[in-house]
JSON list of C-alpha atoms in Angstrom, two decimals:
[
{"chain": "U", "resi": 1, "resn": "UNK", "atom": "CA", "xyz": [0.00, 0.00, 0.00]},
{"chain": "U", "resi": 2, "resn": "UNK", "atom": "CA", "xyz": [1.24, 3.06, -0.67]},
{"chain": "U", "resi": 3, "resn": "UNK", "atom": "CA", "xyz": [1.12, 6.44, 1.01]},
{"chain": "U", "resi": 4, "resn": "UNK", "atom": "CA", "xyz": [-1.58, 8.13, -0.36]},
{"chain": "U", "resi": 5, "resn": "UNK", "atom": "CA", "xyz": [-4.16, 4.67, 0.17]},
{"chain": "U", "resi": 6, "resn": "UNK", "atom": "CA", "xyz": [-2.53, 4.35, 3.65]},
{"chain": "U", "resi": 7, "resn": "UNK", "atom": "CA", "xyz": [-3.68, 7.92, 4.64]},
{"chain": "U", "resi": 8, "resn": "UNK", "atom": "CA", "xyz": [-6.80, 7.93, 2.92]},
{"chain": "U", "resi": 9, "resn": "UNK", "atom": "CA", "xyz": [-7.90, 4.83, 4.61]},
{"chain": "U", "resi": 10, "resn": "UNK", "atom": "CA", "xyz": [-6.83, 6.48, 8.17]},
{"chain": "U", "resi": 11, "resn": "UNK", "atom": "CA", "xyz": [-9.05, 9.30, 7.60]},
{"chain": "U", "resi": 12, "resn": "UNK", "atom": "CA", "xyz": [-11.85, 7.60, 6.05]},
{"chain": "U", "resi": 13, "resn": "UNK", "atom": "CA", "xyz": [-11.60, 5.62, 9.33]},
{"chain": "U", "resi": 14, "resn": "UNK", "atom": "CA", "xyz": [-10.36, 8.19, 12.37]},
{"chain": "U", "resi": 15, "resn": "UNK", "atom": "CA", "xyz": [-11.42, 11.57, 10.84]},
{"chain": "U", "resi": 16, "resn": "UNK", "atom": "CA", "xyz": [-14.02, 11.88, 13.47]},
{"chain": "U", "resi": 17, "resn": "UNK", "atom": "CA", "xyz": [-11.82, 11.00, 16.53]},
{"chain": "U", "resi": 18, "resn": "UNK", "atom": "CA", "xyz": [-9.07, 13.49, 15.12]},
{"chain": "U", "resi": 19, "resn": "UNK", "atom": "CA", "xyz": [-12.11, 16.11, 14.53]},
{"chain": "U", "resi": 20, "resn": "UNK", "atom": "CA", "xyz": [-12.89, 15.86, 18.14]},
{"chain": "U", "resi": 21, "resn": "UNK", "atom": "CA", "xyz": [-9.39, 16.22, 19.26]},
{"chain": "U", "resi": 22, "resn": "UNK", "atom": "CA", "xyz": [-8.89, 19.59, 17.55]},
{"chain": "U", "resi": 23, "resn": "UNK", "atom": "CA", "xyz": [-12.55, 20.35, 18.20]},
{"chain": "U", "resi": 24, "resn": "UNK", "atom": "CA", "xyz": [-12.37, 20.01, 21.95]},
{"chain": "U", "resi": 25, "resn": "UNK", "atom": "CA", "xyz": [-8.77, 22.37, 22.08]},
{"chain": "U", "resi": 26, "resn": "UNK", "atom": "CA", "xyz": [-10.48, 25.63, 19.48]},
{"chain": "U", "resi": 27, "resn": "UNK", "atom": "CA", "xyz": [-13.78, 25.00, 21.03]},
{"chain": "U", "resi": 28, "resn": "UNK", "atom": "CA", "xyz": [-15.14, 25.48, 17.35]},
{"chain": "U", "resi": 29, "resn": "UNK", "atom": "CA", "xyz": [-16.48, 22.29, 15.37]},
{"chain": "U", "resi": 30, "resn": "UNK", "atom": "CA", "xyz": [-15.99, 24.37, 11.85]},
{"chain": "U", "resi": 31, "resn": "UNK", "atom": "CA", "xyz": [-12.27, 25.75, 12.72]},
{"chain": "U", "resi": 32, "resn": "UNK", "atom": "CA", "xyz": [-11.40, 21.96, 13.91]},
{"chain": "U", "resi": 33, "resn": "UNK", "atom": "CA", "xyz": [-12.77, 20.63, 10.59]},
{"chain": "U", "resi": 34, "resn": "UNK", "atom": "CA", "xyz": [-10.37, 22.67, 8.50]},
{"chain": "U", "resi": 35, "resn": "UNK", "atom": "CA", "xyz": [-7.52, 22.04, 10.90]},
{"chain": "U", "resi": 36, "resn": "UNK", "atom": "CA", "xyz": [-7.96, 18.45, 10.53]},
{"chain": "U", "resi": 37, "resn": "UNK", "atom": "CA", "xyz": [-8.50, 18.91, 6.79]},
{"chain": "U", "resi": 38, "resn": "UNK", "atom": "CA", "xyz": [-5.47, 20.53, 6.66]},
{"chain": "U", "resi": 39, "resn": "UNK", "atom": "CA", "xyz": [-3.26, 18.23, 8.73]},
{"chain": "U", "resi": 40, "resn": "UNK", "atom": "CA", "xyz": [-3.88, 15.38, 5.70]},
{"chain": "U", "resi": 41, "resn": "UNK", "atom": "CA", "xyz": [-2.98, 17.81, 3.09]},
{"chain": "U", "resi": 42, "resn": "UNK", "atom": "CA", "xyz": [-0.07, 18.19, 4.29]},
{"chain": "U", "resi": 43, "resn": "UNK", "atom": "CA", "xyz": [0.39, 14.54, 5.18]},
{"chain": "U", "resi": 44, "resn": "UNK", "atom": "CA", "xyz": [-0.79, 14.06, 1.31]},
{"chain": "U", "resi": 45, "resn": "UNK", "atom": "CA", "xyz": [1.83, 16.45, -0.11]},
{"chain": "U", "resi": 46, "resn": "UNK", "atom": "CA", "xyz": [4.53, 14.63, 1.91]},
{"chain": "U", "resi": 47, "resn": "UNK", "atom": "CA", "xyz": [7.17, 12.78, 0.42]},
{"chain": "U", "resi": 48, "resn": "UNK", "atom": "CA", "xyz": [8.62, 11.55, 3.42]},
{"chain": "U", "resi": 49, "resn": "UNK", "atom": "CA", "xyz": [7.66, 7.69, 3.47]},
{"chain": "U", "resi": 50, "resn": "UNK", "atom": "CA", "xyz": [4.49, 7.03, 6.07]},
{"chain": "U", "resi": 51, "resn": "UNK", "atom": "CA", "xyz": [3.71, 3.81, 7.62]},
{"chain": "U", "resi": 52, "resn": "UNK", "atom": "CA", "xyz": [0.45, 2.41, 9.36]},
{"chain": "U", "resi": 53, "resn": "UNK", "atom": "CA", "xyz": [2.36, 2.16, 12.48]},
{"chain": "U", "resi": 54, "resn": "UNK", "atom": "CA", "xyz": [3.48, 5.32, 12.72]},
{"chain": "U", "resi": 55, "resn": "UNK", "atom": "CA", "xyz": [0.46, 7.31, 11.13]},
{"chain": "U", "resi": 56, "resn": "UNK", "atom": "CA", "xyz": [-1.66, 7.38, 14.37]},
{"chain": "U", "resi": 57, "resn": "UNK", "atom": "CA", "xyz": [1.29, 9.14, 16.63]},
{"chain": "U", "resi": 58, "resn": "UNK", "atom": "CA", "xyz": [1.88, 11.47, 13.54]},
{"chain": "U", "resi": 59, "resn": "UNK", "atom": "CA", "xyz": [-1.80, 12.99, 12.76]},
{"chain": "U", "resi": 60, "resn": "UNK", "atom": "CA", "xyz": [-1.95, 13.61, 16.53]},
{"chain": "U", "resi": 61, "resn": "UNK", "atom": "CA", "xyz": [1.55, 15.26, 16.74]},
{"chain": "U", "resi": 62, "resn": "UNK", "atom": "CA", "xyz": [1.06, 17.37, 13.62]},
{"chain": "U", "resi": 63, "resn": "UNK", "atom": "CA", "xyz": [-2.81, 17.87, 14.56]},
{"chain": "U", "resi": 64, "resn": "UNK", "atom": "CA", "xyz": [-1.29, 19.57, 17.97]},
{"chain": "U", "resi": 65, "resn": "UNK", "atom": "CA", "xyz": [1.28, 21.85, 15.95]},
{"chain": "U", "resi": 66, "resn": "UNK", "atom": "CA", "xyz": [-1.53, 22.80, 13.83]},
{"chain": "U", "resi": 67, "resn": "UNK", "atom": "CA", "xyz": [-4.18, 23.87, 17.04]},
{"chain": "U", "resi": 68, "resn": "UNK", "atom": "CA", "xyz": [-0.82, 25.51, 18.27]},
{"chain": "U", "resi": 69, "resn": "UNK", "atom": "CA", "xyz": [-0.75, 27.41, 14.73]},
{"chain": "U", "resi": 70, "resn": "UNK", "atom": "CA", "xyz": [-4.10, 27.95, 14.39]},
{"chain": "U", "resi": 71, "resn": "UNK", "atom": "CA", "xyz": [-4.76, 29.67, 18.15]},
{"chain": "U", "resi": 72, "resn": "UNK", "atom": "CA", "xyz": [-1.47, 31.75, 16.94]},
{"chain": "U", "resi": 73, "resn": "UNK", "atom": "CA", "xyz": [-3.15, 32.83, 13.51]},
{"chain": "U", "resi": 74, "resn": "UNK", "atom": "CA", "xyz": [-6.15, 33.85, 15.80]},
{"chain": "U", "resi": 75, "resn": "UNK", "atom": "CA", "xyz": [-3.78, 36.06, 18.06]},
{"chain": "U", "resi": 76, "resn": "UNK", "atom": "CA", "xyz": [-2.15, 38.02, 15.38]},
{"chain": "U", "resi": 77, "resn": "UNK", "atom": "CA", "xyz": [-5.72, 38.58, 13.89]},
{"chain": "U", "resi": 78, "resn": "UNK", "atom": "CA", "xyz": [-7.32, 39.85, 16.98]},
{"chain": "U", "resi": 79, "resn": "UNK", "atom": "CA", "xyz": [-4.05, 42.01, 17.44]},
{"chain": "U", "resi": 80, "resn": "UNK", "atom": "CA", "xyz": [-4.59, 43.61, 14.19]},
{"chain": "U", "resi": 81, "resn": "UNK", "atom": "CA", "xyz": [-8.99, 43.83, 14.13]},
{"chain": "U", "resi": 82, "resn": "UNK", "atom": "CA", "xyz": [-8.04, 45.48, 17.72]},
{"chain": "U", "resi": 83, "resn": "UNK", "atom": "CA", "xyz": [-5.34, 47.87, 15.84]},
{"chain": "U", "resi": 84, "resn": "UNK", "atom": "CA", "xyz": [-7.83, 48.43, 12.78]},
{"chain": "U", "resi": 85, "resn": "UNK", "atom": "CA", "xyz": [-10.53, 49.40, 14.92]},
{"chain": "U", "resi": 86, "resn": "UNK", "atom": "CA", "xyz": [-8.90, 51.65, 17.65]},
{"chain": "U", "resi": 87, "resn": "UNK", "atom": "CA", "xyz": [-7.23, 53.91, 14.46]},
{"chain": "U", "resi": 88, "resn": "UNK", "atom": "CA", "xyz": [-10.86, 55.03, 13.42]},
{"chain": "U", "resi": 89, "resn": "UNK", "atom": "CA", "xyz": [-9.99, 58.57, 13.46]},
{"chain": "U", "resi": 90, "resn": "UNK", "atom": "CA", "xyz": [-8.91, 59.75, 10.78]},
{"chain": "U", "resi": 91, "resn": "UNK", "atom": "CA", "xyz": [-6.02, 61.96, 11.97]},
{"chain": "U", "resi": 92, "resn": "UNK", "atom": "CA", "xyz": [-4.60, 59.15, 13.28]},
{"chain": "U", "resi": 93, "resn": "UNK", "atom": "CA", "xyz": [-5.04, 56.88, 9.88]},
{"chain": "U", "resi": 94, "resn": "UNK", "atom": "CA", "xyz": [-2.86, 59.73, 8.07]},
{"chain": "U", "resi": 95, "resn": "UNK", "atom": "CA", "xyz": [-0.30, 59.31, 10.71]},
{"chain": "U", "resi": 96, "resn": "UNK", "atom": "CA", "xyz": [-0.55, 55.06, 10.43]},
{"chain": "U", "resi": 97, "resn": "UNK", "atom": "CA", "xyz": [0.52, 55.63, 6.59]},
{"chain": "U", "resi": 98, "resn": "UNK", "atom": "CA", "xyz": [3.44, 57.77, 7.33]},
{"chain": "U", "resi": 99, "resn": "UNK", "atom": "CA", "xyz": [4.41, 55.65, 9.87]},
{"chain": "U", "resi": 100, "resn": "UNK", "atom": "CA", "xyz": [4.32, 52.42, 8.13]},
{"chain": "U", "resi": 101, "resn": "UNK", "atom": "CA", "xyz": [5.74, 54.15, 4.97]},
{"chain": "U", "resi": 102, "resn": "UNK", "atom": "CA", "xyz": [8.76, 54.97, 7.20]},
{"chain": "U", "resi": 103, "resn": "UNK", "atom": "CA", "xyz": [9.09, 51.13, 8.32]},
{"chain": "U", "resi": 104, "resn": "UNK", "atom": "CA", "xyz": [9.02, 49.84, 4.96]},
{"chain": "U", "resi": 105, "resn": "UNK", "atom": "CA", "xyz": [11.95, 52.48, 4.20]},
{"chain": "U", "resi": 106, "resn": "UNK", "atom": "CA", "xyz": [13.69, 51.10, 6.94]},
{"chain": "U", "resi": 107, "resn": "UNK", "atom": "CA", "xyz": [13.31, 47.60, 6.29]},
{"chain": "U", "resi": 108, "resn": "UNK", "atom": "CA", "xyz": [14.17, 48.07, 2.90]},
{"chain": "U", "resi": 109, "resn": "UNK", "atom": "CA", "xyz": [17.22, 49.65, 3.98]},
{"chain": "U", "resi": 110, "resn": "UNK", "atom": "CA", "xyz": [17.81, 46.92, 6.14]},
{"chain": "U", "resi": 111, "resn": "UNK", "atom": "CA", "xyz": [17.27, 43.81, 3.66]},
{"chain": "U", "resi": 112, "resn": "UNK", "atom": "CA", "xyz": [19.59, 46.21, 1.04]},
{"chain": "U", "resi": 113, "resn": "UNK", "atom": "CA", "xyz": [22.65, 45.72, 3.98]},
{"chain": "U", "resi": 114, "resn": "UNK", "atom": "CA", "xyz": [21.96, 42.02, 4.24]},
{"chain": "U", "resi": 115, "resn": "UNK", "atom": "CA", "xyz": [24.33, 39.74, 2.38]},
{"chain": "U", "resi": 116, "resn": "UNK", "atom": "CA", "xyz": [22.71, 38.58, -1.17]},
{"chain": "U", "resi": 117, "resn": "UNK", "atom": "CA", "xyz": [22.39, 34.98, -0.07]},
{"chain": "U", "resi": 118, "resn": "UNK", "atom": "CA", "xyz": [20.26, 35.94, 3.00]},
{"chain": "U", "resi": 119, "resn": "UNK", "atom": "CA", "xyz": [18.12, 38.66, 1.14]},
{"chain": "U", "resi": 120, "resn": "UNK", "atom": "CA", "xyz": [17.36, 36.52, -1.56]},
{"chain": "U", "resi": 121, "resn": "UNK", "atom": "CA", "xyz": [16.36, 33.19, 0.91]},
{"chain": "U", "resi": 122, "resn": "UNK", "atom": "CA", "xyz": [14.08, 36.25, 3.28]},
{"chain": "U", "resi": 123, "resn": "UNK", "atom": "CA", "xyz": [12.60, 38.11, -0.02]},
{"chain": "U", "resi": 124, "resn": "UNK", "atom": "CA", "xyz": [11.28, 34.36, -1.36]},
{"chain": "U", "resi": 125, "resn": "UNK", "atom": "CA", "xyz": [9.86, 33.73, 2.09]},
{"chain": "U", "resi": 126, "resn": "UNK", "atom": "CA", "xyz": [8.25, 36.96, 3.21]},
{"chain": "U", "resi": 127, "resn": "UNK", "atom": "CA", "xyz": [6.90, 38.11, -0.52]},
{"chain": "U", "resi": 128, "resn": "UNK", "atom": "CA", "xyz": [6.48, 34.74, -2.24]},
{"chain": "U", "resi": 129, "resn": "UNK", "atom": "CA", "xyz": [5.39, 32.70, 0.72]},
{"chain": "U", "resi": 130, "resn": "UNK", "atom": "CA", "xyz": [7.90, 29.92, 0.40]},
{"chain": "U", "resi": 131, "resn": "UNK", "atom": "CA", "xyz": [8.67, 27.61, 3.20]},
{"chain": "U", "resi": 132, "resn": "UNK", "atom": "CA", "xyz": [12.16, 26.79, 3.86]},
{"chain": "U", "resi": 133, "resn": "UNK", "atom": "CA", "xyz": [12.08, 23.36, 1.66]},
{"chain": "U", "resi": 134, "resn": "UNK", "atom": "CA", "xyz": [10.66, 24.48, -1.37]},
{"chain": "U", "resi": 135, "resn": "UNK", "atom": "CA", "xyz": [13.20, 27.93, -1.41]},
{"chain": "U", "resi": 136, "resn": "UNK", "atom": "CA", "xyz": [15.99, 25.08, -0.77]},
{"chain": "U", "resi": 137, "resn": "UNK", "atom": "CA", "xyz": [14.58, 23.19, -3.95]},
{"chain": "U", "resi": 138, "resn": "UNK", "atom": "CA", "xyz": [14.18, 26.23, -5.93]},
{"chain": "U", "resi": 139, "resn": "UNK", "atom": "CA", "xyz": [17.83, 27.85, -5.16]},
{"chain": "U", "resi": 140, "resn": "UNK", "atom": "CA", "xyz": [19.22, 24.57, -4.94]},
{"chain": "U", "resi": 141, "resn": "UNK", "atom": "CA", "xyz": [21.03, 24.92, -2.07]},
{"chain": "U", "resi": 142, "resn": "UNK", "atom": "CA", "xyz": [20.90, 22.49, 1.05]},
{"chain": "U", "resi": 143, "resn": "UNK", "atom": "CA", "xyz": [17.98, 22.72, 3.65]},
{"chain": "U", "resi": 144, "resn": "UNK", "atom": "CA", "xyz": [19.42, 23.76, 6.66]},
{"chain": "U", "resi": 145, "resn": "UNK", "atom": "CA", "xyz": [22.00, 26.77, 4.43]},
{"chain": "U", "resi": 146, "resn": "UNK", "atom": "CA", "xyz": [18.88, 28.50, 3.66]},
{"chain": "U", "resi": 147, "resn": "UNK", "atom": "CA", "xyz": [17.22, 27.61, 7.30]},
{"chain": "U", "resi": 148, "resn": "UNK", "atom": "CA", "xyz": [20.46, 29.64, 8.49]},
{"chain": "U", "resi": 149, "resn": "UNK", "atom": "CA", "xyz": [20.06, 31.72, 6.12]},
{"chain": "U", "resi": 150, "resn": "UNK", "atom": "CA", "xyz": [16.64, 33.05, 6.99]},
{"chain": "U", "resi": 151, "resn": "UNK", "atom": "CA", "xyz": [17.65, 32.64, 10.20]},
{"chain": "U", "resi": 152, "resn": "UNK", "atom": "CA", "xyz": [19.88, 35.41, 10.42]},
{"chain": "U", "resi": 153, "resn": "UNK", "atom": "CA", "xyz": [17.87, 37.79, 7.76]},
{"chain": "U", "resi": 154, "resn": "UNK", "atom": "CA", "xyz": [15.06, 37.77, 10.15]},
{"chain": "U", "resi": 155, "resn": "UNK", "atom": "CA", "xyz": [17.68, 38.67, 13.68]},
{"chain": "U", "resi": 156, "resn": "UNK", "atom": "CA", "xyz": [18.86, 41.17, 11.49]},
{"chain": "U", "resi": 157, "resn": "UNK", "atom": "CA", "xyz": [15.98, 42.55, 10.70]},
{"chain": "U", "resi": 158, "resn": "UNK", "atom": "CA", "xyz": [14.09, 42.50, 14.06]},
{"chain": "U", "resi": 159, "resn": "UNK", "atom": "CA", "xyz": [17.32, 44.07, 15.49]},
{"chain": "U", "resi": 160, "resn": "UNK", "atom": "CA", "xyz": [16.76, 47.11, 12.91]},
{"chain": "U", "resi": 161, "resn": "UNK", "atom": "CA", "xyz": [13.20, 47.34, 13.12]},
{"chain": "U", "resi": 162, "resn": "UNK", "atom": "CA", "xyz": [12.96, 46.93, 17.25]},
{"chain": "U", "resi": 163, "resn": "UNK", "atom": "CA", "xyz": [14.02, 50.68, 17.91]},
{"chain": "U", "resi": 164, "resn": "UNK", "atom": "CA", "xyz": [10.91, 51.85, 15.53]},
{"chain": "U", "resi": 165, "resn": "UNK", "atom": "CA", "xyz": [8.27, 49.86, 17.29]}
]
Protein backbone atom coordinates (compact mmCIF):
# COMPACT_ATOMS: atom_id res chain seq x y z
CA UNK A 1 0.00 0.00 0.00
CA UNK A 2 1.24 3.06 -0.67
CA UNK A 3 1.12 6.44 1.01
CA UNK A 4 -1.58 8.13 -0.36
CA UNK A 5 -4.16 4.67 0.17
CA UNK A 6 -2.53 4.35 3.65
CA UNK A 7 -3.68 7.92 4.64
CA UNK A 8 -6.80 7.93 2.92
CA UNK A 9 -7.90 4.83 4.61
CA UNK A 10 -6.83 6.48 8.17
CA UNK A 11 -9.05 9.30 7.60
CA UNK A 12 -11.85 7.60 6.05
CA UNK A 13 -11.60 5.62 9.33
CA UNK A 14 -10.36 8.19 12.37
CA UNK A 15 -11.42 11.57 10.84
CA UNK A 16 -14.02 11.88 13.47
CA UNK A 17 -11.82 11.00 16.53
CA UNK A 18 -9.07 13.49 15.12
CA UNK A 19 -12.11 16.11 14.53
CA UNK A 20 -12.89 15.86 18.14
CA UNK A 21 -9.39 16.22 19.26
CA UNK A 22 -8.89 19.59 17.55
CA UNK A 23 -12.55 20.35 18.20
CA UNK A 24 -12.37 20.01 21.95
CA UNK A 25 -8.77 22.37 22.08
CA UNK A 26 -10.48 25.63 19.48
CA UNK A 27 -13.78 25.00 21.03
CA UNK A 28 -15.14 25.48 17.35
CA UNK A 29 -16.48 22.29 15.37
CA UNK A 30 -15.99 24.37 11.85
CA UNK A 31 -12.27 25.75 12.72
CA UNK A 32 -11.40 21.96 13.91
CA UNK A 33 -12.77 20.63 10.59
CA UNK A 34 -10.37 22.67 8.50
CA UNK A 35 -7.52 22.04 10.90
CA UNK A 36 -7.96 18.45 10.53
CA UNK A 37 -8.50 18.91 6.79
CA UNK A 38 -5.47 20.53 6.66
CA UNK A 39 -3.26 18.23 8.73
CA UNK A 40 -3.88 15.38 5.70
CA UNK A 41 -2.98 17.81 3.09
CA UNK A 42 -0.07 18.19 4.29
CA UNK A 43 0.39 14.54 5.18
CA UNK A 44 -0.79 14.06 1.31
CA UNK A 45 1.83 16.45 -0.11
CA UNK A 46 4.53 14.63 1.91
CA UNK A 47 7.17 12.78 0.42
CA UNK A 48 8.62 11.55 3.42
CA UNK A 49 7.66 7.69 3.47
CA UNK A 50 4.49 7.03 6.07
CA UNK A 51 3.71 3.81 7.62
CA UNK A 52 0.45 2.41 9.36
CA UNK A 53 2.36 2.16 12.48
CA UNK A 54 3.48 5.32 12.72
CA UNK A 55 0.46 7.31 11.13
CA UNK A 56 -1.66 7.38 14.37
CA UNK A 57 1.29 9.14 16.63
CA UNK A 58 1.88 11.47 13.54
CA UNK A 59 -1.80 12.99 12.76
CA UNK A 60 -1.95 13.61 16.53
CA UNK A 61 1.55 15.26 16.74
CA UNK A 62 1.06 17.37 13.62
CA UNK A 63 -2.81 17.87 14.56
CA UNK A 64 -1.29 19.57 17.97
CA UNK A 65 1.28 21.85 15.95
CA UNK A 66 -1.53 22.80 13.83
CA UNK A 67 -4.18 23.87 17.04
CA UNK A 68 -0.82 25.51 18.27
CA UNK A 69 -0.75 27.41 14.73
CA UNK A 70 -4.10 27.95 14.39
CA UNK A 71 -4.76 29.67 18.15
CA UNK A 72 -1.47 31.75 16.94
CA UNK A 73 -3.15 32.83 13.51
CA UNK A 74 -6.15 33.85 15.80
CA UNK A 75 -3.78 36.06 18.06
CA UNK A 76 -2.15 38.02 15.38
CA UNK A 77 -5.72 38.58 13.89
CA UNK A 78 -7.32 39.85 16.98
CA UNK A 79 -4.05 42.01 17.44
CA UNK A 80 -4.59 43.61 14.19
CA UNK A 81 -8.99 43.83 14.13
CA UNK A 82 -8.04 45.48 17.72
CA UNK A 83 -5.34 47.87 15.84
CA UNK A 84 -7.83 48.43 12.78
CA UNK A 85 -10.53 49.40 14.92
CA UNK A 86 -8.90 51.65 17.65
CA UNK A 87 -7.23 53.91 14.46
CA UNK A 88 -10.86 55.03 13.42
CA UNK A 89 -9.99 58.57 13.46
CA UNK A 90 -8.91 59.75 10.78
CA UNK A 91 -6.02 61.96 11.97
CA UNK A 92 -4.60 59.15 13.28
CA UNK A 93 -5.04 56.88 9.88
CA UNK A 94 -2.86 59.73 8.07
CA UNK A 95 -0.30 59.31 10.71
CA UNK A 96 -0.55 55.06 10.43
CA UNK A 97 0.52 55.63 6.59
CA UNK A 98 3.44 57.77 7.33
CA UNK A 99 4.41 55.65 9.87
CA UNK A 100 4.32 52.42 8.13
CA UNK A 101 5.74 54.15 4.97
CA UNK A 102 8.76 54.97 7.20
CA UNK A 103 9.09 51.13 8.32
CA UNK A 104 9.02 49.84 4.96
CA UNK A 105 11.95 52.48 4.20
CA UNK A 106 13.69 51.10 6.94
CA UNK A 107 13.31 47.60 6.29
CA UNK A 108 14.17 48.07 2.90
CA UNK A 109 17.22 49.65 3.98
CA UNK A 110 17.81 46.92 6.14
CA UNK A 111 17.27 43.81 3.66
CA UNK A 112 19.59 46.21 1.04
CA UNK A 113 22.65 45.72 3.98
CA UNK A 114 21.96 42.02 4.24
CA UNK A 115 24.33 39.74 2.38
CA UNK A 116 22.71 38.58 -1.17
CA UNK A 117 22.39 34.98 -0.07
CA UNK A 118 20.26 35.94 3.00
CA UNK A 119 18.12 38.66 1.14
CA UNK A 120 17.36 36.52 -1.56
CA UNK A 121 16.36 33.19 0.91
CA UNK A 122 14.08 36.25 3.28
CA UNK A 123 12.60 38.11 -0.02
CA UNK A 124 11.28 34.36 -1.36
CA UNK A 125 9.86 33.73 2.09
CA UNK A 126 8.25 36.96 3.21
CA UNK A 127 6.90 38.11 -0.52
CA UNK A 128 6.48 34.74 -2.24
CA UNK A 129 5.39 32.70 0.72
CA UNK A 130 7.90 29.92 0.40
CA UNK A 131 8.67 27.61 3.20
CA UNK A 132 12.16 26.79 3.86
CA UNK A 133 12.08 23.36 1.66
CA UNK A 134 10.66 24.48 -1.37
CA UNK A 135 13.20 27.93 -1.41
CA UNK A 136 15.99 25.08 -0.77
CA UNK A 137 14.58 23.19 -3.95
CA UNK A 138 14.18 26.23 -5.93
CA UNK A 139 17.83 27.85 -5.16
CA UNK A 140 19.22 24.57 -4.94
CA UNK A 141 21.03 24.92 -2.07
CA UNK A 142 20.90 22.49 1.05
CA UNK A 143 17.98 22.72 3.65
CA UNK A 144 19.42 23.76 6.66
CA UNK A 145 22.00 26.77 4.43
CA UNK A 146 18.88 28.50 3.66
CA UNK A 147 17.22 27.61 7.30
CA UNK A 148 20.46 29.64 8.49
CA UNK A 149 20.06 31.72 6.12
CA UNK A 150 16.64 33.05 6.99
CA UNK A 151 17.65 32.64 10.20
CA UNK A 152 19.88 35.41 10.42
CA UNK A 153 17.87 37.79 7.76
CA UNK A 154 15.06 37.77 10.15
CA UNK A 155 17.68 38.67 13.68
CA UNK A 156 18.86 41.17 11.49
CA UNK A 157 15.98 42.55 10.70
CA UNK A 158 14.09 42.50 14.06
CA UNK A 159 17.32 44.07 15.49
CA UNK A 160 16.76 47.11 12.91
CA UNK A 161 13.20 47.34 13.12
CA UNK A 162 12.96 46.93 17.25
CA UNK A 163 14.02 50.68 17.91
CA UNK A 164 10.91 51.85 15.53
CA UNK A 165 8.27 49.86 17.29
Amino acid sequence: MNNRQTIADYYAHHRDEIVGFVAVRVGDNDAAQDVVQDVFVRLLQSDKLISETTLLALVFTMARHAVADWFRRRRIREEYEHYIIGTGDSSDSMESVISVRELMERMERTLARLAPECREVYHLHIYGGMQVRQIAEETHQPYRAVEYRLGQARREVRRQLRPCM
